[in-house]
Structure formats: C-alpha cells, structure tokens
C-alpha cells in the first residue's frame, strides 16, 4: 500500500489510531484508517468409498504438488458455498458437504483454513483450469512428500487417524512459520 | 475505493481479470487487482457456574445493546488468540477457552463469526473502553430483546438448548439479510 485508496494521497503513516491498540496504515490527508485482516481459505476432503480425492496444482504457489480442493472465500459467500465452489473449480465436480472438520490458523501469512469433510456423488470429476490432474488415492498411495501445503498434510493425517478411531471431531489448531532446518541437520548423514 | 493503493491512479475499473471468474477492482494504470474478502469475527461465550457473561456495548453499531465479547480477527493472530484478546478488551478478563462452538456466515455483510465456549476463572471482570457494563446473567434474565446482533442471539439460544441436552456440538450456519417486515404484518393487530 503506497497510496490512500480513498483520497489518493501518498501521505500514509503507520500509527495507532485514537482508541485503537494496534498500528494501522492511516492517511494523514483524509484520516482514513486502512485495516487489514486475515483471509479465509475454504475447502473440503472429498471421499469415495475408502479413497480421497486430490488435485495436482496447475498454478503457483506449489505448482505440480497435490492438494485438497480449497481457495479464498469470496465476499457474499457462506463458508459452505465457498467450499463447494472451490471444489467445482478445481476438481470439476459437485460434492455433498459433510461436517466441519479442520480449522487451522496460519498467523504468519494471515490465513485461516476451514475444511469440511465431503462425499463424491459419482466419478464424474476432472481438472479445472487450476489443476493439472485430479484423482482418487488410497491411504497407502497418498503422495505425502508431494503435498502442496502443511494444512493439507494435517487435514489428511487427521482424517486417516480419525477413520481408524471411528470418530471425526472438529480439529482446531495453528501452524506457525516453518522452522528453518538446523545447519547441523543439513550436514548430517 | 477511489484510487489504486499501489500506484495512486484513479483509473479503477470493475472487471473480471484474465483467468478469474468474478469482477474485481482492477487498476488500468498498473494492472493491480484489488481483492476484497470476508472478515472473521472471533469471540466467546464465557460461563461462570450457570451464568453467562455479557457486555453492554459502548460503541456503535448497537451502542447500549448486549453482546458476547467478540471482534475482528487481526493479522498475525490465531482464532484462539483473537477470541482471548477481544474478551480481555471488552470484558476486562482472561478466560479459559473451550471448544469451538458456533461458526456463522453473514454473506450480506462479508463476515464469518467464530465463537468458542469459555470458562471464567474468577469474578474479576469489568468494562473495557468498548463496554458500558459487564455482568453475569442467568438464563431467565437474558435480555433477549436487547441483544446487539443476531449471531449473539443464535449462539446463546444454541447454548441454553444444548445445555439442556447435555451436548455441545459445533453449529455451522448462516444468516442472510434480515427479511423486511411484511406490510400486512406491520398493520396487524
């Protein structure tokens, strides 16, 4: 942000507005306070019998890696509608959404992931513009080292564990900045 | 939004960017696409024995009406940290957060409410700058007609019903634009 989107002035300053507690971009010319807030990513874990549907990403970031269908919630949308839309866009299919499943805060990139369990109604799916490939995986074939995001890894790990336990509670958690590899570990072995 | 926050140009146009599906504010001068997304409101339902803590709002909107402590999630914050912070700011107390409880989409105002159950640890609470009064209510004393937001009414109704049933599942729902009163009802009786 270089200019005030309200009046066009470049006189922005980072300061705590009166009555507020955090620094914001405030326009010195017109007084507008520009708030910035986390974004919500909505998606689902579509299941067919014992298999899970994954999409190979056609776009950056993480092009070529596998993900569950998910994307930014849009204005005017409920979280259920957003999860359905993203699944249609990325996997070319409409799903029956089930219960809320994982809610993961990513404070270092200002995102909240909200993932539902879901059921495929048929095998009529295929890559949309944002996917290179869409296919079903058995648990034993999940490409764990080629998953696009840690939120996806966590949601899938929760799922396969919960499936063994026979219960699917809502999992609320957070992921922080990825810890850098320690130099002594990089050199090991 | 009247000016591009990146380059300061007033040449904004509402159009669907290449590869996108929805209209966005796009700067014709520098090409920046200005996305706008829903905001997350986080809060909790603090309980002390059989009583529930409510705050009387000192600020607009809905000044003078009662609410559960809740407010906008900030960048860099997890949903749990946000709910704790809002409770400290509005009710002057730190709570022990419990399980996720209600998730309510408000597509007409681009908000997602995320509310947790919570336990007060003592009776050391009181109004912060955004509250006129903070007090505990028995179910029979809840000021149902003086609650600030429908999300609060829904969360409290869920809670008192679930308490009778002895189970507190996560409730995912949506509230749409408030239906206008029908003229025939306005004139009735």
mmCIF file of C-alpha atoms in Angstrom:
data_model
loop_
_atom_site.group_PDB
_atom_site.id
_atom_site.type_symbol
_atom_site.label_atom_id
_atom_site.label_comp_id
_atom_site.label_asym_id
_atom_site.label_seq_id
_atom_site.Cartn_x
_atom_site.Cartn_y
_atom_site.Cartn_z
ATOM 1 C CA UNK A 1 0.000 0.000 0.000
ATOM 2 C CA UNK A 2 1.621 3.208 -1.265
ATOM 3 C CA UNK A 3 -1.408 5.478 -1.669
ATOM 4 C CA UNK A 4 -4.663 6.071 0.204
ATOM 5 C CA UNK A 5 -7.384 4.209 -1.710
ATOM 6 C CA UNK A 6 -9.942 6.769 -0.508
ATOM 7 C CA UNK A 7 -8.305 10.118 -1.430
ATOM 8 C CA UNK A 8 -5.204 9.091 -3.450
ATOM 9 C CA UNK A 9 -2.721 10.804 -1.140
ATOM 10 C CA UNK A 10 0.725 9.209 -0.646
ATOM 11 C CA UNK A 11 0.799 10.559 2.942
ATOM 12 C CA UNK A 12 0.234 7.231 4.674
ATOM 13 C CA UNK A 13 1.695 6.652 8.092
ATOM 14 C CA UNK A 14 1.817 3.558 10.237
ATOM 15 C CA UNK A 15 0.421 4.574 13.621
ATOM 16 C CA UNK A 16 -2.039 3.555 16.313
ATOM 17 C CA UNK A 17 -5.323 5.405 15.682
ATOM 18 C CA UNK A 18 -7.093 7.046 18.640
ATOM 19 C CA UNK A 19 -8.977 4.438 20.634
ATOM 20 C CA UNK A 20 -7.206 1.576 18.890
ATOM 21 C CA UNK A 21 -4.463 -0.700 20.184
ATOM 22 C CA UNK A 22 -2.543 -1.715 17.033
ATOM 23 C CA UNK A 23 -0.645 0.235 14.361
ATOM 24 C CA UNK A 24 -2.598 0.739 11.116
ATOM 25 C CA UNK A 25 -1.943 2.479 7.819
ATOM 26 C CA UNK A 26 -3.604 5.875 8.420
ATOM 27 C CA UNK A 27 -3.967 8.555 5.739
ATOM 28 C CA UNK A 28 -2.681 11.906 7.057
ATOM 29 C CA UNK A 29 -4.611 13.740 4.355
ATOM 30 C CA UNK A 30 -8.151 12.398 4.815
ATOM 31 C CA UNK A 31 -7.854 10.396 8.036
ATOM 32 C CA UNK A 32 -8.997 7.076 6.591
ATOM 33 C CA UNK A 33 -7.766 4.085 8.597
ATOM 34 C CA UNK A 34 -6.868 1.152 6.348
ATOM 35 C CA UNK A 35 -7.490 -2.085 8.227
ATOM 36 C CA UNK A 36 -6.022 -5.343 7.012
ATOM 37 C CA UNK A 37 -7.375 -8.660 8.219
ATOM 38 C CA UNK A 38 -6.745 -12.385 7.722
ATOM 39 C CA UNK A 39 -8.330 -14.189 4.801
ATOM 40 C CA UNK A 40 -10.354 -17.368 4.999
ATOM 41 C CA UNK A 41 -9.464 -20.370 2.826
ATOM 42 C CA UNK A 42 -12.356 -22.824 2.448
ATOM 43 C CA UNK A 43 -12.232 -26.322 1.043
ATOM 44 C CA UNK A 44 -13.067 -29.948 1.597
ATOM 45 C CA UNK A 45 -11.828 -33.514 1.788
ATOM 46 C CA UNK A 46 -13.897 -35.426 -0.795
ATOM 47 C CA UNK A 47 -14.204 -39.155 -0.196
ATOM 48 C CA UNK A 48 -15.321 -42.031 -2.457
ATOM 49 C CA UNK A 49 -15.520 -45.355 -0.583
ATOM 50 C CA UNK A 50 -12.060 -45.648 1.003
ATOM 51 C CA UNK A 51 -10.411 -43.202 -1.356
ATOM 52 C CA UNK A 52 -9.689 -39.496 -1.106
ATOM 53 C CA UNK A 53 -9.722 -37.027 -3.996
ATOM 54 C CA UNK A 54 -6.657 -34.833 -4.536
ATOM 55 C CA UNK A 55 -5.838 -32.197 -7.181
ATOM 56 C CA UNK A 56 -2.410 -31.561 -8.691
ATOM 57 C CA UNK A 57 -1.910 -27.798 -8.766
ATOM 58 C CA UNK A 58 -1.558 -26.106 -12.169
ATOM 59 C CA UNK A 59 -0.802 -22.709 -10.637
ATOM 60 C CA UNK A 60 1.711 -21.160 -8.286
ATOM 61 C CA UNK A 61 2.404 -21.387 -5.448
ATOM 62 C CA UNK A 62 3.326 -25.079 -5.310
ATOM 63 C CA UNK A 63 2.600 -25.899 -8.953
ATOM 64 C CA UNK A 64 2.806 -29.648 -9.553
ATOM 65 C CA UNK A 65 2.114 -30.582 -5.920
ATOM 66 C CA UNK A 66 -1.069 -32.218 -4.635
ATOM 67 C CA UNK A 67 -3.792 -30.518 -2.621
ATOM 68 C CA UNK A 68 -7.338 -30.859 -1.427
ATOM 69 C CA UNK A 69 -9.714 -28.513 -3.282
ATOM 70 C CA UNK A 70 -9.626 -25.181 -1.408
ATOM 71 C CA UNK A 71 -9.342 -21.452 -2.035
ATOM 72 C CA UNK A 72 -10.131 -17.978 -0.781
ATOM 73 C CA UNK A 73 -13.636 -17.328 0.480
ATOM 74 C CA UNK A 74 -15.277 -14.575 -1.584
ATOM 75 C CA UNK A 75 -17.360 -11.643 -0.425
ATOM 76 C CA UNK A 76 -21.061 -12.519 -0.415
ATOM 77 C CA UNK A 77 -20.405 -16.203 0.154
ATOM 78 C CA UNK A 78 -21.043 -18.595 3.051
ATOM 79 C CA UNK A 79 -18.218 -20.965 4.006
ATOM 80 C CA UNK A 80 -20.241 -23.926 2.714
ATOM 81 C CA UNK A 81 -20.911 -22.253 -0.640
ATOM 82 C CA UNK A 82 -17.228 -21.320 -0.908
ATOM 83 C CA UNK A 83 -16.062 -24.869 -0.262
ATOM 84 C CA UNK A 84 -18.493 -26.185 -2.893
ATOM 85 C CA UNK A 85 -17.419 -23.583 -5.455
ATOM 86 C CA UNK A 86 -13.711 -24.262 -4.971
ATOM 87 C CA UNK A 87 -14.313 -27.990 -5.403
ATOM 88 C CA UNK A 88 -16.235 -27.376 -8.615
ATOM 89 C CA UNK A 89 -13.483 -25.084 -9.926
ATOM 90 C CA UNK A 90 -10.507 -27.274 -9.051
ATOM 91 C CA UNK A 91 -11.906 -30.802 -9.298
ATOM 92 C CA UNK A 92 -14.752 -30.296 -11.771
ATOM 93 C CA UNK A 93 -17.317 -31.870 -9.505
ATOM 94 C CA UNK A 94 -20.053 -31.034 -7.042
ATOM 95 C CA UNK A 95 -19.809 -32.733 -3.661
ATOM 96 C CA UNK A 96 -22.167 -33.304 -0.770
ATOM 97 C CA UNK A 97 -20.516 -31.403 2.052
ATOM 98 C CA UNK A 98 -20.432 -33.048 5.452
ATOM 99 C CA UNK A 99 -19.464 -31.694 8.874
ATOM 100 C CA UNK A 100 -16.828 -29.064 9.540
ATOM 101 C CA UNK A 101 -13.539 -30.868 10.057
ATOM 102 C CA UNK A 102 -10.359 -28.775 10.434
ATOM 103 C CA UNK A 103 -9.903 -25.095 11.298
ATOM 104 C CA UNK A 104 -6.239 -24.088 11.075
ATOM 105 C CA UNK A 105 -4.834 -20.628 11.825
ATOM 106 C CA UNK A 106 -1.723 -19.550 9.902
ATOM 107 C CA UNK A 107 -0.849 -16.287 11.677
ATOM 108 C CA UNK A 108 2.436 -15.752 9.798
ATOM 109 C CA UNK A 109 0.592 -15.496 6.461
ATOM 110 C CA UNK A 110 -2.729 -14.152 7.786
ATOM 111 C CA UNK A 111 -4.893 -17.053 6.718
ATOM 112 C CA UNK A 112 -7.496 -19.284 8.364
ATOM 113 C CA UNK A 113 -8.156 -22.655 6.711
ATOM 114 C CA UNK A 114 -11.678 -24.032 7.111
ATOM 115 C CA UNK A 115 -12.068 -27.580 5.757
ATOM 116 C CA UNK A 116 -15.170 -29.773 5.588
ATOM 117 C CA UNK A 117 -15.499 -33.492 5.054
ATOM 118 C CA UNK A 118 -17.359 -34.290 1.819
ATOM 119 C CA UNK A 119 -18.746 -37.121 -0.260
ATOM 120 C CA UNK A 120 -18.386 -37.522 -4.011
ATOM 121 C CA UNK A 121 -21.724 -38.396 -5.583
ATOM 122 C CA UNK A 122 -20.210 -40.038 -8.686
ATOM 123 C CA UNK A 123 -16.895 -40.449 -10.508
ATOM 124 C CA UNK A 124 -17.550 -37.582 -12.893
ATOM 125 C CA UNK A 125 -14.632 -35.326 -11.942
ATOM 126 C CA UNK A 126 -11.614 -33.866 -13.719
ATOM 127 C CA UNK A 127 -9.142 -30.995 -13.696
ATOM 128 C CA UNK A 128 -10.431 -27.425 -13.888
ATOM 129 C CA UNK A 129 -8.155 -24.582 -15.033
ATOM 130 C CA UNK A 130 -6.254 -24.549 -11.745
ATOM 131 C CA UNK A 131 -5.463 -28.288 -11.732
ATOM 132 C CA UNK A 132 -3.211 -30.489 -13.891
ATOM 133 C CA UNK A 133 -4.757 -33.738 -12.718
ATOM 134 C CA UNK A 134 -7.454 -34.932 -10.325
ATOM 135 C CA UNK A 135 -7.527 -38.465 -8.976
ATOM 136 C CA UNK A 136 -8.525 -40.721 -6.117
ATOM 137 C CA UNK A 137 -5.919 -42.076 -3.714
ATOM 138 C CA UNK A 138 -5.934 -44.976 -1.302
ATOM 139 C CA UNK A 139 -4.385 -44.135 2.058
ATOM 140 C CA UNK A 140 -1.310 -46.197 1.120
ATOM 141 C CA UNK A 141 -0.784 -44.163 -2.076
ATOM 142 C CA UNK A 142 -1.095 -40.630 -0.671
ATOM 143 C CA UNK A 143 1.909 -38.647 -2.008
ATOM 144 C CA UNK A 144 2.903 -37.369 1.446
ATOM 145 C CA UNK A 145 6.154 -35.791 0.269
ATOM 146 C CA UNK A 146 4.423 -34.062 -2.658
ATOM 147 C CA UNK A 147 1.595 -32.328 -0.818
ATOM 148 C CA UNK A 148 1.308 -28.601 -1.506
ATOM 149 C CA UNK A 149 0.613 -27.204 1.964
ATOM 150 C CA UNK A 150 1.045 -28.240 5.600
ATOM 151 C CA UNK A 151 -2.667 -27.561 6.172
ATOM 152 C CA UNK A 152 -3.433 -30.298 3.635
ATOM 153 C CA UNK A 153 -0.982 -32.730 5.246
ATOM 154 C CA UNK A 154 -2.505 -32.079 8.650
ATOM 155 C CA UNK A 155 -6.092 -32.470 7.419
ATOM 156 C CA UNK A 156 -5.276 -35.766 5.684
ATOM 157 C CA UNK A 157 -3.335 -37.119 8.689
ATOM 158 C CA UNK A 158 -6.242 -36.237 10.985
ATOM 159 C CA UNK A 159 -8.629 -37.952 8.607
ATOM 160 C CA UNK A 160 -6.831 -41.277 8.300
ATOM 161 C CA UNK A 161 -6.255 -41.428 12.051
ATOM 162 C CA UNK A 162 -9.861 -40.498 12.872
ATOM 163 C CA UNK A 163 -11.110 -43.062 10.371
ATOM 164 C CA UNK A 164 -9.308 -45.775 12.331
ATOM 165 C CA UNK A 165 -10.787 -44.413 15.566
ATOM 166 C CA UNK A 166 -14.266 -44.151 14.042
ATOM 167 C CA UNK A 167 -14.871 -40.549 15.133
ATOM 168 C CA UNK A 168 -14.328 -37.254 13.345
ATOM 169 C CA UNK A 169 -14.260 -34.380 15.842
ATOM 170 C CA UNK A 170 -13.574 -30.825 14.676
ATOM 171 C CA UNK A 171 -9.835 -30.118 14.917
ATOM 172 C CA UNK A 172 -8.896 -26.521 15.769
ATOM 173 C CA UNK A 173 -5.173 -25.835 15.539
ATOM 174 C CA UNK A 174 -2.480 -23.454 14.319
ATOM 175 C CA UNK A 175 0.645 -23.686 12.193
ATOM 176 C CA UNK A 176 3.424 -21.191 12.710
ATOM 177 C CA UNK A 177 6.220 -20.141 10.428
ATOM 178 C CA UNK A 178 8.054 -23.244 9.244
ATOM 179 C CA UNK A 179 11.152 -23.717 11.405
ATOM 180 C CA UNK A 180 14.339 -23.441 9.321
ATOM 181 C CA UNK A 181 16.429 -26.591 9.095
ATOM 182 C CA UNK A 182 19.265 -26.546 11.608
ATOM 183 C CA UNK A 183 22.677 -26.372 9.913
ATOM 184 C CA UNK A 184 23.878 -29.432 11.815
ATOM 185 C CA UNK A 185 20.945 -31.388 10.405
ATOM 186 C CA UNK A 186 21.563 -30.197 6.853
ATOM 187 C CA UNK A 187 25.093 -31.571 7.074
ATOM 188 C CA UNK A 188 24.093 -34.834 8.740
ATOM 189 C CA UNK A 189 24.421 -38.194 7.081
ATOM 190 C CA UNK B 1 -12.087 2.547 -3.106
ATOM 191 C CA UNK B 2 -11.482 5.545 -5.365
ATOM 192 C CA UNK B 3 -7.752 5.233 -6.076
ATOM 193 C CA UNK B 4 -5.303 2.385 -6.656
ATOM 194 C CA UNK B 5 -3.432 1.840 -3.382
ATOM 195 C CA UNK B 6 -0.399 0.622 -5.342
ATOM 196 C CA UNK B 7 0.156 3.433 -7.914
ATOM 197 C CA UNK B 8 -2.323 6.146 -6.858
ATOM 198 C CA UNK B 9 -4.203 6.203 -10.177
ATOM 199 C CA UNK B 10 -7.958 6.910 -10.181
ATOM 200 C CA UNK B 11 -8.351 4.642 -13.240
ATOM 201 C CA UNK B 12 -10.004 1.741 -11.425
ATOM 202 C CA UNK B 13 -12.452 -0.428 -13.285
ATOM 203 C CA UNK B 14 -14.676 -3.228 -12.102
ATOM 204 C CA UNK B 15 -13.972 -6.184 -14.387
ATOM 205 C CA UNK B 16 -13.198 -9.894 -14.403
ATOM 206 C CA UNK B 17 -9.400 -10.315 -14.576
ATOM 207 C CA UNK B 18 -7.951 -12.889 -17.010
ATOM 208 C CA UNK B 19 -8.262 -16.370 -15.556
ATOM 209 C CA UNK B 20 -10.647 -15.215 -12.832
ATOM 210 C CA UNK B 21 -14.385 -15.728 -12.538
ATOM 211 C CA UNK B 22 -15.589 -12.714 -10.538
ATOM 212 C CA UNK B 23 -15.447 -8.939 -11.098
ATOM 213 C CA UNK B 24 -12.686 -7.166 -9.144
ATOM 214 C CA UNK B 25 -11.442 -3.605 -8.850
ATOM 215 C CA UNK B 26 -8.573 -3.597 -11.370
ATOM 216 C CA UNK B 27 -6.187 -0.656 -11.893
ATOM 217 C CA UNK B 28 -5.973 0.216 -15.606
ATOM 218 C CA UNK B 29 -2.712 2.100 -14.997
ATOM 219 C CA UNK B 30 -0.585 -0.527 -13.203
ATOM 220 C CA UNK B 31 -2.713 -3.675 -13.508
ATOM 221 C CA UNK B 32 -3.013 -4.361 -9.788
ATOM 222 C CA UNK B 33 -6.061 -6.463 -8.906
ATOM 223 C CA UNK B 34 -7.623 -5.376 -5.613
ATOM 224 C CA UNK B 35 -9.237 -8.389 -3.962
ATOM 225 C CA UNK B 36 -11.720 -7.947 -1.150
ATOM 226 C CA UNK B 37 -12.582 -10.831 1.139
ATOM 227 C CA UNK B 38 -14.792 -11.524 4.146
ATOM 228 C CA UNK B 39 -13.561 -10.686 7.632
ATOM 229 C CA UNK B 40 -13.523 -13.051 10.586
ATOM 230 C CA UNK B 41 -15.121 -12.033 13.890
ATOM 231 C CA UNK B 42 -13.841 -14.087 16.829
ATOM 232 C CA UNK B 43 -15.266 -14.246 20.322
ATOM 233 C CA UNK B 44 -16.531 -16.456 23.086
ATOM 234 C CA UNK B 45 -19.360 -17.345 25.424
ATOM 235 C CA UNK B 46 -17.878 -17.050 28.938
ATOM 236 C CA UNK B 47 -19.631 -19.079 31.620
ATOM 237 C CA UNK B 48 -19.490 -18.945 35.427
ATOM 238 C CA UNK B 49 -21.479 -21.770 37.041
ATOM 239 C CA UNK B 50 -24.923 -21.427 35.444
ATOM 240 C CA UNK B 51 -24.413 -17.834 34.368
ATOM 241 C CA UNK B 52 -23.262 -16.267 31.128
ATOM 242 C CA UNK B 53 -21.200 -13.084 30.801
ATOM 243 C CA UNK B 54 -22.495 -10.323 28.521
ATOM 244 C CA UNK B 55 -21.114 -6.864 27.684
ATOM 245 C CA UNK B 56 -23.205 -3.737 27.054
ATOM 246 C CA UNK B 57 -21.723 -2.020 24.011
ATOM 247 C CA UNK B 58 -20.235 1.459 24.468
ATOM 248 C CA UNK B 59 -19.619 1.924 20.731
ATOM 249 C CA UNK B 60 -21.590 1.884 17.522
ATOM 250 C CA UNK B 61 -23.061 -0.102 15.946
ATOM 251 C CA UNK B 62 -25.678 -1.134 18.515
ATOM 252 C CA UNK B 63 -24.461 1.059 21.353
ATOM 253 C CA UNK B 64 -26.307 0.219 24.574
ATOM 254 C CA UNK B 65 -27.232 -3.314 23.494
ATOM 255 C CA UNK B 66 -25.781 -6.521 24.946
ATOM 256 C CA UNK B 67 -23.263 -8.787 23.277
ATOM 257 C CA UNK B 68 -20.839 -11.599 23.875
ATOM 258 C CA UNK B 69 -17.214 -10.429 23.723
ATOM 259 C CA UNK B 70 -16.166 -10.606 20.045
ATOM 260 C CA UNK B 71 -14.397 -8.567 17.400
ATOM 261 C CA UNK B 72 -12.380 -8.635 14.196
ATOM 262 C CA UNK B 73 -9.522 -11.112 13.970
ATOM 263 C CA UNK B 74 -6.233 -9.274 13.416
ATOM 264 C CA UNK B 75 -3.390 -10.095 11.056
ATOM 265 C CA UNK B 76 -0.775 -12.269 12.777
ATOM 266 C CA UNK B 77 -3.303 -13.770 15.165
ATOM 267 C CA UNK B 78 -4.773 -17.262 15.632
ATOM 268 C CA UNK B 79 -8.526 -17.511 16.162
ATOM 269 C CA UNK B 80 -7.956 -18.604 19.776
ATOM 270 C CA UNK B 81 -5.631 -15.674 20.490
ATOM 271 C CA UNK B 82 -8.132 -13.297 18.867
ATOM 272 C CA UNK B 83 -11.036 -14.562 20.974
ATOM 273 C CA UNK B 84 -8.941 -14.196 24.154
ATOM 274 C CA UNK B 85 -7.825 -10.673 23.215
ATOM 275 C CA UNK B 86 -11.347 -9.499 22.435
ATOM 276 C CA UNK B 87 -12.563 -10.853 25.768
ATOM 277 C CA UNK B 88 -9.764 -9.047 27.604
ATOM 278 C CA UNK B 89 -10.537 -5.793 25.767
ATOM 279 C CA UNK B 90 -14.322 -5.841 26.166
ATOM 280 C CA UNK B 91 -14.820 -7.654 29.459
ATOM 281 C CA UNK B 92 -11.540 -6.932 31.242
ATOM 282 C CA UNK B 93 -10.846 -10.575 31.930
ATOM 283 C CA UNK B 94 -8.873 -13.552 30.660
ATOM 284 C CA UNK B 95 -10.866 -16.700 30.065
ATOM 285 C CA UNK B 96 -10.020 -20.347 29.581
ATOM 286 C CA UNK B 97 -11.235 -21.031 26.064
ATOM 287 C CA UNK B 98 -13.069 -24.280 25.447
ATOM 288 C CA UNK B 99 -14.156 -25.981 22.225
ATOM 289 C CA UNK B 100 -15.229 -24.202 19.060
ATOM 290 C CA UNK B 101 -18.969 -23.671 19.259
ATOM 291 C CA UNK B 102 -20.670 -21.618 16.520
ATOM 292 C CA UNK B 103 -19.460 -20.677 13.023
ATOM 293 C CA UNK B 104 -21.918 -18.321 11.334
ATOM 294 C CA UNK B 105 -21.574 -16.918 7.814
ATOM 295 C CA UNK B 106 -23.065 -13.483 7.162
ATOM 296 C CA UNK B 107 -22.678 -13.217 3.378
ATOM 297 C CA UNK B 108 -24.597 -9.929 3.075
ATOM 298 C CA UNK B 109 -22.027 -8.115 5.231
ATOM 299 C CA UNK B 110 -18.984 -10.281 4.351
ATOM 300 C CA UNK B 111 -18.341 -11.597 7.848
ATOM 301 C CA UNK B 112 -17.751 -15.013 9.416
ATOM 302 C CA UNK B 113 -18.422 -15.304 13.153
ATOM 303 C CA UNK B 114 -16.300 -17.876 15.016
ATOM 304 C CA UNK B 115 -17.349 -18.344 18.652
ATOM 305 C CA UNK B 116 -15.837 -20.559 21.345
ATOM 306 C CA UNK B 117 -17.230 -21.708 24.642
ATOM 307 C CA UNK B 118 -15.191 -20.380 27.572
ATOM 308 C CA UNK B 119 -14.871 -20.508 31.332
ATOM 309 C CA UNK B 120 -14.311 -17.526 33.612
ATOM 310 C CA UNK B 121 -11.534 -18.260 36.088
ATOM 311 C CA UNK B 122 -12.724 -15.725 38.676
ATOM 312 C CA UNK B 123 -15.131 -12.818 39.097
ATOM 313 C CA UNK B 124 -12.520 -10.185 38.356
ATOM 314 C CA UNK B 125 -14.073 -8.641 35.243
ATOM 315 C CA UNK B 126 -15.346 -5.226 34.221
ATOM 316 C CA UNK B 127 -15.973 -2.936 31.265
ATOM 317 C CA UNK B 128 -13.101 -2.062 28.944
ATOM 318 C CA UNK B 129 -13.248 1.013 26.703
ATOM 319 C CA UNK B 130 -15.726 -0.612 24.338
ATOM 320 C CA UNK B 131 -18.226 -1.630 27.031
ATOM 321 C CA UNK B 132 -20.559 0.332 29.315
ATOM 322 C CA UNK B 133 -21.206 -2.574 31.659
ATOM 323 C CA UNK B 134 -20.244 -6.218 32.027
ATOM 324 C CA UNK B 135 -22.316 -8.649 34.068
ATOM 325 C CA UNK B 136 -23.406 -12.235 34.538
ATOM 326 C CA UNK B 137 -26.901 -13.345 33.534
ATOM 327 C CA UNK B 138 -28.982 -16.341 34.477
ATOM 328 C CA UNK B 139 -30.800 -17.875 31.532
ATOM 329 C CA UNK B 140 -34.062 -16.422 32.811
ATOM 330 C CA UNK B 141 -32.604 -12.895 32.834
ATOM 331 C CA UNK B 142 -31.005 -12.804 29.370
ATOM 332 C CA UNK B 143 -32.123 -9.537 27.706
ATOM 333 C CA UNK B 144 -33.298 -11.273 24.517
ATOM 334 C CA UNK B 145 -34.848 -8.147 23.027
ATOM 335 C CA UNK B 146 -31.763 -6.052 23.772
ATOM 336 C CA UNK B 147 -29.091 -8.241 22.182
ATOM 337 C CA UNK B 148 -26.827 -6.430 19.710
ATOM 338 C CA UNK B 149 -26.539 -8.971 16.898
ATOM 339 C CA UNK B 150 -28.428 -11.990 15.566
ATOM 340 C CA UNK B 151 -25.194 -14.018 15.765
ATOM 341 C CA UNK B 152 -25.208 -13.445 19.527
ATOM 342 C CA UNK B 153 -28.872 -14.410 19.860
ATOM 343 C CA UNK B 154 -28.249 -17.594 17.885
ATOM 344 C CA UNK B 155 -25.150 -18.530 19.886
ATOM 345 C CA UNK B 156 -26.951 -18.018 23.202
ATOM 346 C CA UNK B 157 -30.067 -19.927 22.059
ATOM 347 C CA UNK B 158 -27.882 -22.827 20.922
ATOM 348 C CA UNK B 159 -26.092 -22.791 24.236
ATOM 349 C CA UNK B 160 -29.132 -22.912 26.514
ATOM 350 C CA UNK B 161 -30.732 -25.624 24.397
ATOM 351 C CA UNK B 162 -27.526 -27.705 24.227
ATOM 352 C CA UNK B 163 -27.072 -27.326 27.963
ATOM 353 C CA UNK B 164 -30.437 -28.990 28.499
ATOM 354 C CA UNK B 165 -29.458 -31.749 26.057
ATOM 355 C CA UNK B 166 -26.036 -32.177 27.671
ATOM 356 C CA UNK B 167 -24.062 -31.977 24.418
ATOM 357 C CA UNK B 168 -22.396 -29.058 22.663
ATOM 358 C CA UNK B 169 -21.732 -29.893 19.011
ATOM 359 C CA UNK B 170 -20.215 -27.300 16.683
ATOM 360 C CA UNK B 171 -23.022 -25.383 14.958
ATOM 361 C CA UNK B 172 -22.245 -24.223 11.401
ATOM 362 C CA UNK B 173 -24.906 -21.948 9.945
ATOM 363 C CA UNK B 174 -25.615 -18.782 8.000
ATOM 364 C CA UNK B 175 -27.692 -15.676 8.487
ATOM 365 C CA UNK B 176 -28.872 -13.774 5.445
ATOM 366 C CA UNK B 177 -30.051 -10.211 5.096
ATOM 367 C CA UNK B 178 -32.775 -9.587 7.644
ATOM 368 C CA UNK B 179 -36.116 -10.057 5.922
ATOM 369 C CA UNK B 180 -38.130 -6.825 5.900
ATOM 370 C CA UNK B 181 -41.358 -6.943 7.860
ATOM 371 C CA UNK B 182 -44.313 -7.625 5.597
ATOM 372 C CA UNK B 183 -46.684 -4.639 5.356
ATOM 373 C CA UNK B 184 -49.668 -6.807 6.319
ATOM 374 C CA UNK B 185 -47.833 -7.794 9.495
ATOM 375 C CA UNK B 186 -46.905 -4.217 10.336
ATOM 376 C CA UNK B 187 -50.575 -3.270 10.211
ATOM 377 C CA UNK B 188 -51.809 -6.314 12.050
ATOM 378 C CA UNK B 189 -53.452 -6.203 15.430
#
